Amino acid sequence: MYQHLIYEQQCEIDVVILNRPDTANAFTQEMLDEVAAVFTQIERDSPARAVILKAAGKLFSGGGDIKMFRDLLAAKAPLPVELVLGTGRMALAVRRCKKPVVAVVQGAAAGAGFGLAMACDYRILSESAKLVPAFNGIGLSGDTGLMYFLGKNLGPARTYELMTLKTALSAREAKDLGLATEIVPDDALEAQGKAFTEKLLHKPTRILERQKALLNAYFYSELETFNQEEAVAMHLSSKEADFAEAVSAFLDKRPAKFSGR
């Protein structure tokens, strides 16, 4: 049913696996739509009591597909607003899923991958994992609700500092900031991610669902509106010369030289 992810039902736990390891699980429009669809399906139909979100390969997700950015530049076309809205729908589907969602993160969660991890309720990171804002480096303002989620967790000053100045957060830095629930050894990530999720099965499931609904109502009620605003900002950012320079520099494996245009 799904081309870019794997969906498994394991007793009382549903497992969603990002499955484009050959592209570092980079997001295309189709993959964004599938992640949103599977979490909508889980919310509507699944009897599971918790969900694990993880990824095949060495990285959780490298974010947006650089090949897509290259093709847009070649066509002299800006980033479509609808594509960015797809990242927002993906994040919203995770937040609206009543069941607790545990992100199990290895390697790096960059850009939209970072935003997707932040949309989850818990983040289990391997010791070598990194959370990477990434957007400034590619000449874009940000999507997947990342700044919204960071703002709710860190406040505006720390969020702006992280988005504009920080290239990556180590697992330890993420834990110190409260962005990681647990850090586990790299070779134990799979087992300990599942063990953590299994602990949720001993909790009162309906109560957890109501608590998540209350958190959504209090902290995340404006997420959809923010997604609309960030989509416009991303579209405009993709028209700037600095976006073209960032993509070219990435493909050429050289530092970008931003001009402010």
Short mmCIF file of C-alpha atoms in Angstrom, two decimals:
data_model
loop_
_atom_site.label_atom_id
_atom_site.label_comp_id
_atom_site.label_asym_id
_atom_site.label_seq_id
_atom_site.Cartn_x
_atom_site.Cartn_y
_atom_site.Cartn_z
CA MET A 1 0.00 0.00 0.00
CA TYR A 2 2.79 2.42 0.87
CA GLN A 3 5.77 2.94 -1.45
CA HIS A 4 8.09 5.00 0.76
CA LEU A 5 7.42 3.62 4.22
CA ILE A 6 6.69 0.36 5.98
CA TYR A 7 3.69 0.01 8.28
CA GLU A 8 3.61 -2.92 10.69
CA GLN A 9 1.11 -3.85 13.39
CA GLN A 10 2.90 -5.65 16.21
CA CYS A 11 0.47 -6.69 18.93
CA GLU A 12 -0.43 -3.46 20.71
CA ILE A 13 2.26 -1.35 19.04
CA ASP A 14 2.14 0.04 15.50
CA VAL A 15 5.48 0.64 13.78
CA VAL A 16 6.02 3.16 10.98
CA ILE A 17 9.38 2.97 9.20
CA LEU A 18 10.64 5.67 6.82
CA ASN A 19 11.97 3.59 3.97
CA ARG A 20 14.09 5.54 1.49
CA PRO A 21 17.50 4.66 2.95
CA ASP A 22 19.28 5.15 -0.38
CA THR A 23 18.36 8.87 -0.19
CA ALA A 24 18.90 9.24 3.59
CA ASN A 25 15.10 9.07 3.89
CA ALA A 26 14.77 12.44 2.18
CA PHE A 27 11.20 13.66 1.78
CA THR A 28 9.43 13.90 -1.54
CA GLN A 29 5.82 15.03 -1.92
CA GLU A 30 4.76 11.38 -2.14
CA MET A 31 6.58 10.45 1.05
CA LEU A 32 5.11 13.42 2.93
CA ASP A 33 1.64 12.34 1.82
CA GLU A 34 2.25 8.74 2.86
CA VAL A 35 3.45 9.66 6.38
CA ALA A 36 0.39 11.86 6.85
CA ALA A 37 -1.85 9.10 5.49
CA VAL A 38 -0.48 6.32 7.68
CA PHE A 39 -0.88 8.35 10.87
CA THR A 40 -4.42 9.28 9.83
CA GLN A 41 -5.08 5.57 9.23
CA ILE A 42 -3.65 4.66 12.64
CA GLU A 43 -5.76 7.31 14.33
CA ARG A 44 -8.92 6.15 12.57
CA ASP A 45 -8.60 2.37 12.46
CA SER A 46 -5.80 0.91 14.56
CA PRO A 47 -6.41 -0.80 17.91
CA ALA A 48 -2.76 -0.17 18.88
CA ARG A 49 -1.99 1.59 22.14
CA ALA A 50 1.28 3.23 21.04
CA VAL A 51 3.24 3.96 17.86
CA ILE A 52 6.96 3.74 17.05
CA LEU A 53 8.28 5.96 14.26
CA LYS A 54 11.73 4.96 13.03
CA ALA A 55 13.76 4.82 9.84
CA ALA A 56 15.62 2.31 7.70
CA GLY A 57 19.32 2.84 7.06
CA LYS A 58 21.95 4.92 8.82
CA LEU A 59 19.98 8.17 9.14
CA PHE A 60 16.54 8.97 10.50
CA SER A 61 16.08 11.58 7.76
CA GLY A 62 18.24 14.06 5.89
CA GLY A 63 15.23 16.36 5.34
CA GLY A 64 14.14 17.66 1.94
CA ASP A 65 15.29 15.94 -1.23
CA ILE A 66 18.23 17.96 -2.60
CA LYS A 67 17.62 16.53 -6.08
CA MET A 68 14.17 18.09 -6.03
CA PHE A 69 15.71 21.46 -5.11
CA ARG A 70 18.20 21.08 -7.96
CA ASP A 71 15.41 20.35 -10.42
CA LEU A 72 13.45 23.40 -9.26
CA LEU A 73 16.48 25.61 -9.83
CA ALA A 74 17.05 24.11 -13.26
CA ALA A 75 13.44 24.88 -14.14
CA LYS A 76 13.75 28.37 -12.58
CA ALA A 77 10.74 27.53 -10.43
CA PRO A 78 10.25 28.44 -6.75
CA LEU A 79 9.44 25.90 -4.08
CA PRO A 80 5.68 25.22 -4.37
CA VAL A 81 3.60 26.35 -1.42
CA GLU A 82 1.63 23.09 -1.65
CA LEU A 83 4.79 21.03 -1.16
CA VAL A 84 5.64 22.89 2.06
CA LEU A 85 2.06 22.54 3.24
CA GLY A 86 2.61 18.79 2.84
CA THR A 87 5.27 18.93 5.56
CA GLY A 88 2.75 20.67 7.80
CA ARG A 89 0.06 18.08 7.13
CA MET A 90 2.57 15.37 8.04
CA ALA A 91 3.39 17.03 11.37
CA LEU A 92 -0.30 17.67 12.08
CA ALA A 93 -1.19 14.02 11.43
CA VAL A 94 1.36 12.93 14.04
CA ARG A 95 0.12 15.45 16.59
CA ARG A 96 -3.53 14.55 15.94
CA CYS A 97 -2.89 10.84 16.41
CA LYS A 98 -4.34 10.15 19.87
CA LYS A 99 -1.88 7.38 20.57
CA PRO A 100 1.54 8.28 22.03
CA VAL A 101 4.16 8.37 19.27
CA VAL A 102 7.79 7.48 20.01
CA ALA A 103 10.46 8.63 17.54
CA VAL A 104 13.51 6.36 17.50
CA VAL A 105 16.34 8.39 15.98
CA GLN A 106 19.67 7.22 14.64
CA GLY A 107 22.33 9.11 12.68
CA ALA A 108 20.73 12.48 12.05
CA ALA A 109 17.28 14.04 11.96
CA ALA A 110 17.80 17.08 9.75
CA GLY A 111 15.43 19.79 8.56
CA ALA A 112 12.03 18.22 7.98
CA GLY A 113 13.32 15.10 9.74
CA PHE A 114 14.01 17.19 12.84
CA GLY A 115 10.54 18.71 12.58
CA LEU A 116 8.93 15.28 12.25
CA ALA A 117 10.79 14.02 15.32
CA MET A 118 9.62 17.08 17.26
CA ALA A 119 6.01 16.38 16.27
CA CYS A 120 6.26 13.09 18.18
CA ASP A 121 5.59 12.75 21.90
CA TYR A 122 8.90 11.12 22.82
CA ARG A 123 12.33 11.03 21.17
CA ILE A 124 14.74 8.17 21.88
CA LEU A 125 18.16 9.07 20.44
CA SER A 126 21.21 6.92 19.87
CA GLU A 127 24.40 8.27 21.43
CA SER A 128 25.77 9.35 18.05
CA ALA A 129 22.52 10.89 16.81
CA LYS A 130 22.23 14.57 15.94
CA LEU A 131 19.32 16.95 15.56
CA VAL A 132 20.14 19.30 12.70
CA PRO A 133 18.18 22.53 11.97
CA ALA A 134 19.69 22.52 8.44
CA PHE A 135 17.41 25.16 6.87
CA ASN A 136 19.78 28.13 7.05
CA GLY A 137 22.50 26.06 5.43
CA ILE A 138 20.28 25.42 2.42
CA GLY A 139 19.02 29.01 2.22
CA LEU A 140 15.49 28.31 3.45
CA SER A 141 13.42 29.52 6.40
CA GLY A 142 12.05 26.23 7.74
CA ASP A 143 9.08 23.88 7.49
CA THR A 144 7.37 20.89 9.19
CA GLY A 145 6.49 23.18 12.09
CA LEU A 146 10.06 22.94 13.42
CA MET A 147 10.25 26.51 14.73
CA TYR A 148 6.78 26.17 16.23
CA PHE A 149 7.70 23.00 18.12
CA LEU A 150 11.05 24.41 19.24
CA GLY A 151 9.39 27.64 20.34
CA LYS A 152 6.94 25.72 22.52
CA ASN A 153 9.79 23.76 24.10
CA LEU A 154 12.60 26.32 24.28
CA GLY A 155 11.06 29.77 23.97
CA PRO A 156 11.67 32.33 21.22
CA ALA A 157 15.22 33.38 22.07
CA ARG A 158 16.70 29.88 22.22
CA THR A 159 14.72 28.86 19.14
CA TYR A 160 16.07 31.76 17.07
CA GLU A 161 19.58 31.07 18.33
CA LEU A 162 19.29 27.40 17.40
CA MET A 163 17.78 28.04 13.97
CA THR A 164 20.23 30.78 12.98
CA LEU A 165 23.51 29.83 14.64
CA LYS A 166 23.58 26.14 15.52
CA THR A 167 24.56 23.63 12.85
CA ALA A 168 23.64 20.55 14.92
CA LEU A 169 22.69 19.38 18.40
CA SER A 170 24.40 16.29 19.75
CA ALA A 171 22.25 13.75 21.55
CA ARG A 172 23.58 15.03 24.89
CA GLU A 173 22.83 18.66 23.99
CA ALA A 174 19.33 17.64 22.92
CA LYS A 175 18.79 15.84 26.22
CA ASP A 176 20.05 18.83 28.22
CA LEU A 177 17.58 21.08 26.37
CA GLY A 178 14.72 18.65 27.02
CA LEU A 179 14.36 17.71 23.35
CA ALA A 180 15.41 14.08 23.84
CA THR A 181 13.58 11.75 26.20
CA GLU A 182 16.37 9.19 26.47
CA ILE A 183 19.84 8.57 25.02
CA VAL A 184 20.82 4.95 24.45
CA PRO A 185 23.88 3.15 23.04
CA ASP A 186 23.92 2.97 19.26
CA ASP A 187 23.80 -0.82 19.19
CA ALA A 188 20.86 -0.90 21.62
CA LEU A 189 18.64 1.70 19.92
CA GLU A 190 16.22 -0.77 18.34
CA ALA A 191 15.74 -2.85 21.49
CA GLN A 192 15.56 0.04 23.93
CA GLY A 193 13.26 2.06 21.70
CA LYS A 194 10.83 -0.85 21.73
CA ALA A 195 11.30 -1.42 25.48
CA PHE A 196 10.50 2.24 26.16
CA THR A 197 7.34 2.00 24.04
CA GLU A 198 6.27 -1.20 25.77
CA LYS A 199 6.28 0.68 29.09
CA LEU A 200 3.47 2.82 27.71
CA LEU A 201 1.32 -0.30 27.38
CA HIS A 202 1.21 -0.48 31.20
CA LYS A 203 -0.27 3.01 31.41
CA PRO A 204 -4.00 3.86 31.26
CA THR A 205 -4.34 4.26 27.49
CA ARG A 206 -7.49 6.40 27.45
CA ILE A 207 -5.97 8.76 29.99
CA LEU A 208 -2.85 9.18 27.86
CA GLU A 209 -5.07 9.98 24.89
CA ARG A 210 -6.99 12.63 26.83
CA GLN A 211 -3.75 14.13 28.14
CA LYS A 212 -2.38 14.40 24.60
CA ALA A 213 -5.62 16.03 23.45
CA LEU A 214 -5.36 18.59 26.26
CA LEU A 215 -1.73 19.33 25.39
CA ASN A 216 -2.68 19.79 21.75
CA ALA A 217 -5.49 22.17 22.70
CA TYR A 218 -3.29 24.23 25.01
CA PHE A 219 0.11 24.22 23.26
CA TYR A 220 -0.47 23.33 19.60
CA SER A 221 -3.82 24.84 18.65
CA GLU A 222 -2.20 27.28 16.17
CA LEU A 223 0.06 24.75 14.44
CA GLU A 224 -2.03 24.57 11.28
CA THR A 225 -2.05 28.38 10.96
CA PHE A 226 1.71 28.43 11.47
CA ASN A 227 2.10 25.83 8.71
CA GLN A 228 0.36 28.21 6.31
CA GLU A 229 2.73 31.02 7.25
CA GLU A 230 5.88 28.93 7.02
CA ALA A 231 4.83 27.65 3.59
CA VAL A 232 4.70 31.22 2.25
CA ALA A 233 8.06 32.01 3.86
CA MET A 234 9.66 28.92 2.31
CA HIS A 235 8.22 29.80 -1.12
CA LEU A 236 9.66 33.32 -0.91
CA SER A 237 13.00 32.05 0.41
CA SER A 238 13.35 29.74 -2.58
CA LYS A 239 13.25 32.78 -4.88
CA GLU A 240 16.36 34.29 -3.28
CA ALA A 241 19.84 34.08 -4.77
CA ASP A 242 21.09 32.61 -1.50
CA PHE A 243 18.93 29.53 -1.99
CA ALA A 244 20.44 28.89 -5.42
CA GLU A 245 23.92 29.39 -3.98
CA ALA A 246 23.23 27.02 -1.08
CA VAL A 247 21.99 24.23 -3.34
CA SER A 248 24.88 24.67 -5.77
CA ALA A 249 27.39 24.67 -2.93
CA PHE A 250 25.89 21.50 -1.45
CA LEU A 251 26.04 19.69 -4.78
CA ASP A 252 29.59 20.95 -5.40
CA LYS A 253 30.62 19.95 -1.85
CA ARG A 254 31.94 23.41 -1.01
CA PRO A 255 31.02 26.09 1.56
CA ALA A 256 28.22 28.39 0.50
CA LYS A 257 28.99 32.08 -0.01
CA PHE A 258 25.83 33.94 0.95
CA SER A 259 25.34 37.41 -0.47
CA GLY A 260 22.18 38.44 1.38
CA ARG A 261 20.23 38.54 -1.89
#
